[in-house]
C-alpha atoms as a PDB file:
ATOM      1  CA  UNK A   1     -31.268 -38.321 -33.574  1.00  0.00           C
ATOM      2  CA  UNK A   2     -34.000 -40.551 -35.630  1.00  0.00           C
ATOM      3  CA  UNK A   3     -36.169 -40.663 -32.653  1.00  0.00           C
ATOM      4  CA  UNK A   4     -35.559 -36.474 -32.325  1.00  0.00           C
ATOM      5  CA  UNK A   5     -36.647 -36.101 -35.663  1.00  0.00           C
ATOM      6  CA  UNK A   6     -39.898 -38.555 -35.645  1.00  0.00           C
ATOM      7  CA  UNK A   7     -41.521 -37.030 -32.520  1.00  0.00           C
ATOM      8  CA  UNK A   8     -40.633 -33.482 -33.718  1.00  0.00           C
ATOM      9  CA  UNK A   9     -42.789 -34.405 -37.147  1.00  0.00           C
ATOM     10  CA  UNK A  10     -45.393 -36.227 -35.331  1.00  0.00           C
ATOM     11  CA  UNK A  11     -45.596 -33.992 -32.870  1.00  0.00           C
ATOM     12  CA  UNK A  12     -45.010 -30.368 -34.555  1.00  0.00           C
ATOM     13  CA  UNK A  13     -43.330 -29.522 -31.023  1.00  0.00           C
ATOM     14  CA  UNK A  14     -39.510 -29.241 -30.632  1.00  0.00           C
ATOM     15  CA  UNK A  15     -38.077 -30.418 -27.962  1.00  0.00           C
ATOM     16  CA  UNK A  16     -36.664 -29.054 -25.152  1.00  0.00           C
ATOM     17  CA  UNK A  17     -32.350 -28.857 -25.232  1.00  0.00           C
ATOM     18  CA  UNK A  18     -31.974 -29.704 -21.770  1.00  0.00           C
ATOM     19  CA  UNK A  19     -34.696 -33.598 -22.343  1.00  0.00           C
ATOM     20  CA  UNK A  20     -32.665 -36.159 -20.635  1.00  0.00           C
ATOM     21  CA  UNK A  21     -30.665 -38.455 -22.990  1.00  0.00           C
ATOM     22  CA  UNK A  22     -31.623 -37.175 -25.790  1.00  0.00           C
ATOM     23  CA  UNK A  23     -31.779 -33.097 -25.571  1.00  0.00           C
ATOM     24  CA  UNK A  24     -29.110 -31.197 -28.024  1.00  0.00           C
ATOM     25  CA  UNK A  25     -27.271 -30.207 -24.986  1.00  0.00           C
ATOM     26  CA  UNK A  26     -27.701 -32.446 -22.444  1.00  0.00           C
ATOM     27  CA  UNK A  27     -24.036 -33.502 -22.835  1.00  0.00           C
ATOM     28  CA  UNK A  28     -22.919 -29.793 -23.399  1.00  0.00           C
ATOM     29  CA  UNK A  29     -20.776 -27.873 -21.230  1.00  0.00           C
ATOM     30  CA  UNK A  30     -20.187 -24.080 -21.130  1.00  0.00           C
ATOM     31  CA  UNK A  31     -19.262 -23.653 -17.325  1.00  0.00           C
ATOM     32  CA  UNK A  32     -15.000 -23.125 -17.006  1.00  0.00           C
ATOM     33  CA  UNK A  33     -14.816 -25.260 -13.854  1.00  0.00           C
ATOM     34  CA  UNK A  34     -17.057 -28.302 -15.832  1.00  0.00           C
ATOM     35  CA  UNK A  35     -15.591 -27.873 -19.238  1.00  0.00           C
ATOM     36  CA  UNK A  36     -12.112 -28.412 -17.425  1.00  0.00           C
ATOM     37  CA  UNK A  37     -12.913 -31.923 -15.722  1.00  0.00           C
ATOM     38  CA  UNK A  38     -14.157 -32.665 -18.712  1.00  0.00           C
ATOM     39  CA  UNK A  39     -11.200 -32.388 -20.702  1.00  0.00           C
ATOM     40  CA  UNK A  40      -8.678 -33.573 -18.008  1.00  0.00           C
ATOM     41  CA  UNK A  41     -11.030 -36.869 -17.948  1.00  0.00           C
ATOM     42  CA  UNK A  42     -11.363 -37.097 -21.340  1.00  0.00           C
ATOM     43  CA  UNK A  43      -7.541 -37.518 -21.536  1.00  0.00           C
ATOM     44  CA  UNK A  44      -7.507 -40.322 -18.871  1.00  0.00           C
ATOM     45  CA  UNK A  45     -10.098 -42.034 -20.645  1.00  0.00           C
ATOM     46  CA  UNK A  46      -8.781 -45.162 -21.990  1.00  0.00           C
ATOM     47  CA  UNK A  47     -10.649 -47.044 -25.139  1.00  0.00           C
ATOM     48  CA  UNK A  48     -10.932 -51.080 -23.214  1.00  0.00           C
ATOM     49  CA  UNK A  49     -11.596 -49.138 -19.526  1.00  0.00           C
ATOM     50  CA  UNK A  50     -15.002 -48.215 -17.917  1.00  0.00           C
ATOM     51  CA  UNK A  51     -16.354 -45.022 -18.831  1.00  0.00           C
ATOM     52  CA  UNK A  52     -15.010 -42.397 -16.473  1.00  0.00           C
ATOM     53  CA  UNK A  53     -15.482 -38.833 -17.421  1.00  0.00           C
ATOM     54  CA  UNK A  54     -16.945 -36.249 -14.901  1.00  0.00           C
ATOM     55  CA  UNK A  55     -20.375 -34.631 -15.723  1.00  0.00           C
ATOM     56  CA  UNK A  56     -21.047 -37.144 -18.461  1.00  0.00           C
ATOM     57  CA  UNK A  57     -23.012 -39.980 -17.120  1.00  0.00           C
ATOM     58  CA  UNK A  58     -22.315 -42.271 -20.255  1.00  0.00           C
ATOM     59  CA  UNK A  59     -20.403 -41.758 -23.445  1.00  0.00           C
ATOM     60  CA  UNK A  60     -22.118 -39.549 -25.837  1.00  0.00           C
ATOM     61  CA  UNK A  61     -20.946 -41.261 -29.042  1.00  0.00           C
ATOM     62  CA  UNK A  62     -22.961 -44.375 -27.679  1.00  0.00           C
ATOM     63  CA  UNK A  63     -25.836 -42.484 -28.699  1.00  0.00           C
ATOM     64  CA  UNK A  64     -25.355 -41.122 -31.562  1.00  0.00           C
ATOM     65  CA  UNK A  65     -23.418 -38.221 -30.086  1.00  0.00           C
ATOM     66  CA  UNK A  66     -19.992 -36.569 -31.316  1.00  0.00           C
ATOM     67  CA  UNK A  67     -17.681 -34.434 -29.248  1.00  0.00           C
ATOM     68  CA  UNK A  68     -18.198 -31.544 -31.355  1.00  0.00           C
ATOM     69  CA  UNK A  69     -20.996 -30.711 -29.080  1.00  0.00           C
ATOM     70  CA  UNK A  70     -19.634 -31.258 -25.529  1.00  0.00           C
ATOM     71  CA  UNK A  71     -17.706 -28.630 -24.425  1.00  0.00           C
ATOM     72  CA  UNK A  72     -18.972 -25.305 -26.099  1.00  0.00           C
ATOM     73  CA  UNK A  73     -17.562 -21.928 -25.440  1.00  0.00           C
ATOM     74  CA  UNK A  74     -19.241 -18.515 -23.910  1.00  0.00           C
ATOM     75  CA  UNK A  75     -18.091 -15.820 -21.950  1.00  0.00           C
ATOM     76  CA  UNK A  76     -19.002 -18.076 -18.973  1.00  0.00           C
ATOM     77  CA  UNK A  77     -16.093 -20.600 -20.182  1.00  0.00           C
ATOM     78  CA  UNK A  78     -13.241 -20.746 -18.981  1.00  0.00           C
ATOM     79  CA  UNK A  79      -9.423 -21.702 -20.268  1.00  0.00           C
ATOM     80  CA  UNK A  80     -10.230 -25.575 -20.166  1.00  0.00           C
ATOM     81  CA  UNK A  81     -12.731 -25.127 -22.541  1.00  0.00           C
ATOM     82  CA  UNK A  82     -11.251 -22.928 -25.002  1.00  0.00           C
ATOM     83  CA  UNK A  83      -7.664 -25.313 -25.145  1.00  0.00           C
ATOM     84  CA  UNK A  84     -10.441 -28.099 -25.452  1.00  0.00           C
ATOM     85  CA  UNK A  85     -11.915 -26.855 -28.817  1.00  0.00           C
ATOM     86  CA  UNK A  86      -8.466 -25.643 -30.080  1.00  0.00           C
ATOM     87  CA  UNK A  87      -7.063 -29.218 -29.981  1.00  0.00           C
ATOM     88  CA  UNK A  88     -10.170 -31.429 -31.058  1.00  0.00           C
ATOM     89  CA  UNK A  89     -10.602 -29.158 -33.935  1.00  0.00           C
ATOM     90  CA  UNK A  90      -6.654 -27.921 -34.839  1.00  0.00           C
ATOM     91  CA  UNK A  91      -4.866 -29.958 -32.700  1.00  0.00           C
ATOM     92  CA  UNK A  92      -3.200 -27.105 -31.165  1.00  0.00           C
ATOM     93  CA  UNK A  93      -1.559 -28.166 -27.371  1.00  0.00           C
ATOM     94  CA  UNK A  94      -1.439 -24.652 -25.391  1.00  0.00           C
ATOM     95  CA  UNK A  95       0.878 -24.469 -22.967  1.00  0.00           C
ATOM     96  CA  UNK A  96      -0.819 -23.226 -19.592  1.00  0.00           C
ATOM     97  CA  UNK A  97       0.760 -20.023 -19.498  1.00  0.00           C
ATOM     98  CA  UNK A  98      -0.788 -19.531 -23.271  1.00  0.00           C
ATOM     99  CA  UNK A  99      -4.322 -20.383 -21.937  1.00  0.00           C
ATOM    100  CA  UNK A 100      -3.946 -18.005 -19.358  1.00  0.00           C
ATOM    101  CA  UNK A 101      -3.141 -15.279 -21.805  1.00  0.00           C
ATOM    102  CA  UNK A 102      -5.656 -16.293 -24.218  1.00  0.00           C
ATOM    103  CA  UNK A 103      -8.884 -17.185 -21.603  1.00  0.00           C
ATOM    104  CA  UNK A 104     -10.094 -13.157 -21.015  1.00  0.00           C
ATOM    105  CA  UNK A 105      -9.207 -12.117 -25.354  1.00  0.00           C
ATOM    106  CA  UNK A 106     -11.835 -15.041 -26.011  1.00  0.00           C
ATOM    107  CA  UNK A 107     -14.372 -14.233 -23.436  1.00  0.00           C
ATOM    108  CA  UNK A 108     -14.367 -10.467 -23.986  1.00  0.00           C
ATOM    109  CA  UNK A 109     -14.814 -11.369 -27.801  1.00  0.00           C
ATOM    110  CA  UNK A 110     -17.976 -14.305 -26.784  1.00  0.00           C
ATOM    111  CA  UNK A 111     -19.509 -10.806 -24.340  1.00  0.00           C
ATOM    112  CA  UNK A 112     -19.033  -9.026 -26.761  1.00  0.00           C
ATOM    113  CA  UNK A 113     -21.058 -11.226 -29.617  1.00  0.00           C
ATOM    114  CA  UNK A 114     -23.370 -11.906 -26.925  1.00  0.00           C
ATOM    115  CA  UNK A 115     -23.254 -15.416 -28.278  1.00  0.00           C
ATOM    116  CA  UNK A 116     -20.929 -18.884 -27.509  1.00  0.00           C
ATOM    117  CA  UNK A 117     -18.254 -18.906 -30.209  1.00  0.00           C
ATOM    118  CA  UNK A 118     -16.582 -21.091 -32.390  1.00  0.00           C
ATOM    119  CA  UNK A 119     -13.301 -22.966 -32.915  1.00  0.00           C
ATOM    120  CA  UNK A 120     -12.627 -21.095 -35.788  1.00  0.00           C
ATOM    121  CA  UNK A 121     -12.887 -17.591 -34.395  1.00  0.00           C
ATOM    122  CA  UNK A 122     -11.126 -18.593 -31.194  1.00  0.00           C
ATOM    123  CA  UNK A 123      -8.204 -19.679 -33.439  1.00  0.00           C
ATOM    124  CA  UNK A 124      -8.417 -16.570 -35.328  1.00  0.00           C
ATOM    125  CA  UNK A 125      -8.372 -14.860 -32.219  1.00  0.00           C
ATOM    126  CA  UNK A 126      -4.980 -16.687 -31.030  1.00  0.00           C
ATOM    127  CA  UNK A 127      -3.508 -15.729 -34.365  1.00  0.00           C
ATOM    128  CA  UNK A 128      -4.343 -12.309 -34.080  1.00  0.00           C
ATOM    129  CA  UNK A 129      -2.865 -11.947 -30.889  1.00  0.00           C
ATOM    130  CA  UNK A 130       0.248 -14.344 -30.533  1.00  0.00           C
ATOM    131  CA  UNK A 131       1.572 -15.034 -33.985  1.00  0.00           C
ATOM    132  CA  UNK A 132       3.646 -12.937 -36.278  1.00  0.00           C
ATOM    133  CA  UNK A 133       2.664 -12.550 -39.617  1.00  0.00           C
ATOM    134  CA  UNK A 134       5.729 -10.211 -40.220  1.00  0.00           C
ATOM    135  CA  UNK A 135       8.783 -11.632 -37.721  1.00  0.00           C
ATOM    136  CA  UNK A 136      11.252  -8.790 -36.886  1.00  0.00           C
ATOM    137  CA  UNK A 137      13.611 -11.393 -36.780  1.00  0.00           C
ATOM    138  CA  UNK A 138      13.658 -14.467 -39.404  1.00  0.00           C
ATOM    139  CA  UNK A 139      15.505 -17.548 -39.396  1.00  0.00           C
ATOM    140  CA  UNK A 140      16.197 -18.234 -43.523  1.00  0.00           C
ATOM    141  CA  UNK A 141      18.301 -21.566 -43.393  1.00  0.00           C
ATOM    142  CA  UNK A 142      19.695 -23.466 -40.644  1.00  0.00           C
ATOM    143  CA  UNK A 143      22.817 -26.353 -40.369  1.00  0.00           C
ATOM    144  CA  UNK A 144      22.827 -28.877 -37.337  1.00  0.00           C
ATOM    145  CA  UNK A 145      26.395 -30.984 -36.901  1.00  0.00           C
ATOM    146  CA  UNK A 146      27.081 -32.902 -33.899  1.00  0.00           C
ATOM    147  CA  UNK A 147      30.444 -33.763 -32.374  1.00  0.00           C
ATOM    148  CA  UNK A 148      31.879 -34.985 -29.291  1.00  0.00           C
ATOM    149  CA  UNK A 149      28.669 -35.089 -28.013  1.00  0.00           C
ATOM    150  CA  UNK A 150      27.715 -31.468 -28.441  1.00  0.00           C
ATOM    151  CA  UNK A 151      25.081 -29.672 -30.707  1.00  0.00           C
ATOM    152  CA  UNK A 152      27.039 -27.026 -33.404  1.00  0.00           C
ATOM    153  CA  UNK A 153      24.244 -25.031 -35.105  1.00  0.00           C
ATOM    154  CA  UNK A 154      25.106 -22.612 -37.921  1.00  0.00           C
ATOM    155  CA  UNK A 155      22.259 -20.405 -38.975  1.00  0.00           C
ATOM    156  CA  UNK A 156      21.133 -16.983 -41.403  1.00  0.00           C
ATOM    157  CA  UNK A 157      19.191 -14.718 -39.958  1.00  0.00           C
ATOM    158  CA  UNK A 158      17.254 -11.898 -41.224  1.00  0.00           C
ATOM    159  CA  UNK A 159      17.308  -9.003 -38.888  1.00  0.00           C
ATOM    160  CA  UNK A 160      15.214  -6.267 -40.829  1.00  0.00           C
ATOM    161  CA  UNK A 161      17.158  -6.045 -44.306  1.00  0.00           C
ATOM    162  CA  UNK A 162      20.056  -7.781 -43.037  1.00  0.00           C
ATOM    163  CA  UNK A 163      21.677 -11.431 -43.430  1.00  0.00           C
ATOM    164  CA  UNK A 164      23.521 -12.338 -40.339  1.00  0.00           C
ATOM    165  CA  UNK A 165      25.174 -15.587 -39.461  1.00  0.00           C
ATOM    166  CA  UNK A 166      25.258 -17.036 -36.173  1.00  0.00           C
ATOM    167  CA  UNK A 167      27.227 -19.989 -35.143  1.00  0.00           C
ATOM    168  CA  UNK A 168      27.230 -21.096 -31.654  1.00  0.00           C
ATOM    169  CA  UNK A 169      27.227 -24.631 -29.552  1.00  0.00           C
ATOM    170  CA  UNK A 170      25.789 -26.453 -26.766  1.00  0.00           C
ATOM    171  CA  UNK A 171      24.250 -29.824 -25.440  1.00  0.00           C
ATOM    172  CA  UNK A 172      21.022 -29.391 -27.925  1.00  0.00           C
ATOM    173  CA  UNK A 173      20.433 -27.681 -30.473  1.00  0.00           C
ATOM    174  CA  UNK A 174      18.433 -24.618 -28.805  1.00  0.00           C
ATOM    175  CA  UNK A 175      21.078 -24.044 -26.266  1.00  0.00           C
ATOM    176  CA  UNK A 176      23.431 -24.651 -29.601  1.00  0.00           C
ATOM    177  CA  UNK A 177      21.585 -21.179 -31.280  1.00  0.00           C
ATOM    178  CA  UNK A 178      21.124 -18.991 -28.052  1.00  0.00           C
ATOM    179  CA  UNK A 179      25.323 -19.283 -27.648  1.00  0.00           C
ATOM    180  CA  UNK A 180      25.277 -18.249 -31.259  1.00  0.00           C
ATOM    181  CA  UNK A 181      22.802 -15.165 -31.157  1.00  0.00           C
ATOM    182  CA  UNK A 182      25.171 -14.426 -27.535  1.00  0.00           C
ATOM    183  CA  UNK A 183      27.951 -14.374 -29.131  1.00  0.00           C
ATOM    184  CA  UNK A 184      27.219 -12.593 -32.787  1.00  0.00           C
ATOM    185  CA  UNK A 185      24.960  -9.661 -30.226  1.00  0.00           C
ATOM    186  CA  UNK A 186      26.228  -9.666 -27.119  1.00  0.00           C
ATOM    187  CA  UNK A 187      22.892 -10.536 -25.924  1.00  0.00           C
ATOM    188  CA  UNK A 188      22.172 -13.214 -23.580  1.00  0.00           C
ATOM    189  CA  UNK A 189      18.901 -15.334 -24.394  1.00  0.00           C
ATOM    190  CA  UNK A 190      17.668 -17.465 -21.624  1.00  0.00           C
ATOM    191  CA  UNK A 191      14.960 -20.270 -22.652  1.00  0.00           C
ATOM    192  CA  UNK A 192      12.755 -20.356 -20.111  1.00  0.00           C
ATOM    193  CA  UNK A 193      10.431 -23.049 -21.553  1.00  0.00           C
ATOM    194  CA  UNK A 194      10.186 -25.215 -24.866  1.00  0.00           C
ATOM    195  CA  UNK A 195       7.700 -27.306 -26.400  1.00  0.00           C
ATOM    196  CA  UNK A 196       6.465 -28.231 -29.878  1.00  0.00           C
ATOM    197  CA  UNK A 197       4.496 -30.940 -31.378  1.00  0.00           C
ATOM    198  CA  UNK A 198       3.162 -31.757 -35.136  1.00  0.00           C
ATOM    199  CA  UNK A 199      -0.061 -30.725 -36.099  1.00  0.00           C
ATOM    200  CA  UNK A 200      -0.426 -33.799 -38.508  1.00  0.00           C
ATOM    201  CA  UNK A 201       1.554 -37.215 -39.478  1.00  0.00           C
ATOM    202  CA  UNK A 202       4.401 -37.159 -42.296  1.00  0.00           C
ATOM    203  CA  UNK A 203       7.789 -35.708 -42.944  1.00  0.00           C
ATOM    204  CA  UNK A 204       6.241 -32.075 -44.537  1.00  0.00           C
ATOM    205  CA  UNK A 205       3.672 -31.804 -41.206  1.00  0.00           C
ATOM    206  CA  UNK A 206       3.512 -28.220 -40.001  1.00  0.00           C
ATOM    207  CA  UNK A 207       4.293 -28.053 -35.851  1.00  0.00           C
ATOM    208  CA  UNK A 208       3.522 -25.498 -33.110  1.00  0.00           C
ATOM    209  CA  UNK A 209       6.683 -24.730 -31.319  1.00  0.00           C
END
C-alpha cells in the first residue's frame, strides 16, 4: 500500500485495480463458482502448512492485504460468497439450505443497486427475511432435569396472550420439548435438522440456533 500511494503522488496517475500484485482487486473475487473455492480452501487452510487456496496465488495478508477485500459480493455472486462475508464479518454459520434461500433475496437486492453490496446490508437482508422480530409463539422460561438417562424439560410458553406449560421427555432435550408441545396440542413436531453455535466467547454470548 506505501508503494500504491508513492507512485500515485509521483505519478498523478492511479493505478489500474486489476496491476498484478499490487492492484486493489487483484485478490478480489465476485464470481459464485470462485468465491466458493475460495472459501472451502480457506477453511482447509492450516496456519504451519503451505499456502493452498484456489485462485489466490499467495496469501494476501503477506502483502499487506486483509480478507475484507477477497471475496466481494454482486449480483454475479453466488451463495459461497454471501455465507463468506456473513461469517468473517458476524460470524454467522448458514446452514446450506439457508444459503439457498438467501442467494437470489441478495442478488436481486445487489441488481437492483446496480452495485456489489455489503456485509451489513446482506445481514439486514437475512433479518428481514428469516428472523422474527414479533414470535407468534415465545418460549418465557425453561427447566432441564435429567434422570435415568432421559432429558425432562418443563417450559412456559406464550402463545399470543396466553401462558401455557409444556412438560414432555426424551433422549435430549429437543426431543424432551417436541413430546411436550405433542402432548399439551396434539400436534406432532418433527425436527428435521438442528444446529447452533455462539456468535462470541463467554457465558452471556448470543448463538444462532
Amino acid at each position: 500500500d506505501e508503494m500504491v500511494a508513492v507512485y500515485t503522488e509521483c505519478t498523478r496517475m492511479p493505478l489500474h485495480p486489476r496491476h498484478p500484485w499490487v492492484g486493489e482487486l487483484v485478490y478480489t473475487a465476485f464470481s459464485g463458482s470462485h468465491q466458493d473455492a475460495i472459501q472451502k480452501c480457506l477453511h482447509r487452510q492450516q496456519a504451519d502448512e503451505p499456502w493452498q487456496v484456489a485462485y489466490l496465488p499467495i496469501d494476501p495478508q503477506d502483502i499487506g492485504r486483509d480478507y475484507q477485500a477477497v471475496i466481494r459480493v454482486n449480483s454475479q455472486s453466488g451463495k459461497g460468497g454471501m455465507a463468506f462475508v456473513l461469517e468473517r464479518d458476524y460470524g454467522i454459520v448458514l446452514p446450506r439450505w439457508l444459503q439457498t434461500e438467501l442467494a437470489p433475496i441478495v442478488q436481486q437486492a445487489s441488481e437492483a443497486s446496480g452495485a456489489e453490496i455489503g456485509s451489513a446490508e446482506i445481514y439486514r437482508l437475512l433479518c428481514e427475511h428469516f428472523v422474527v422480530e414479533q414470535e407468534p409463539i415465545a418460549l418465557q422460561s425453561y427447566r432441564i432435569e435429567r434422570a435415568d438417562g432421559r432429558e425432562q424439560v418443563e417450559a412456559v410458553l406464550q402463545i399470543g396472550t396466553q401462558l401455557r406449560t409444556i412438560r414432555g421427555e426424551g433422549e435430549g432435550a429437543i426431543s424432551a420439548f417436541a413430546d411436550g408441545w405433542r402432548r399439551e396440542t396434539g400436534l406432532a413436531l418433527n425436527v428435521v435438522d438442528y444446529s447452533e453455535h455462539a456468535l462470541s466467547a463467554g457465558s452471556d454470548a448470543q448463538a444462532v440456533a
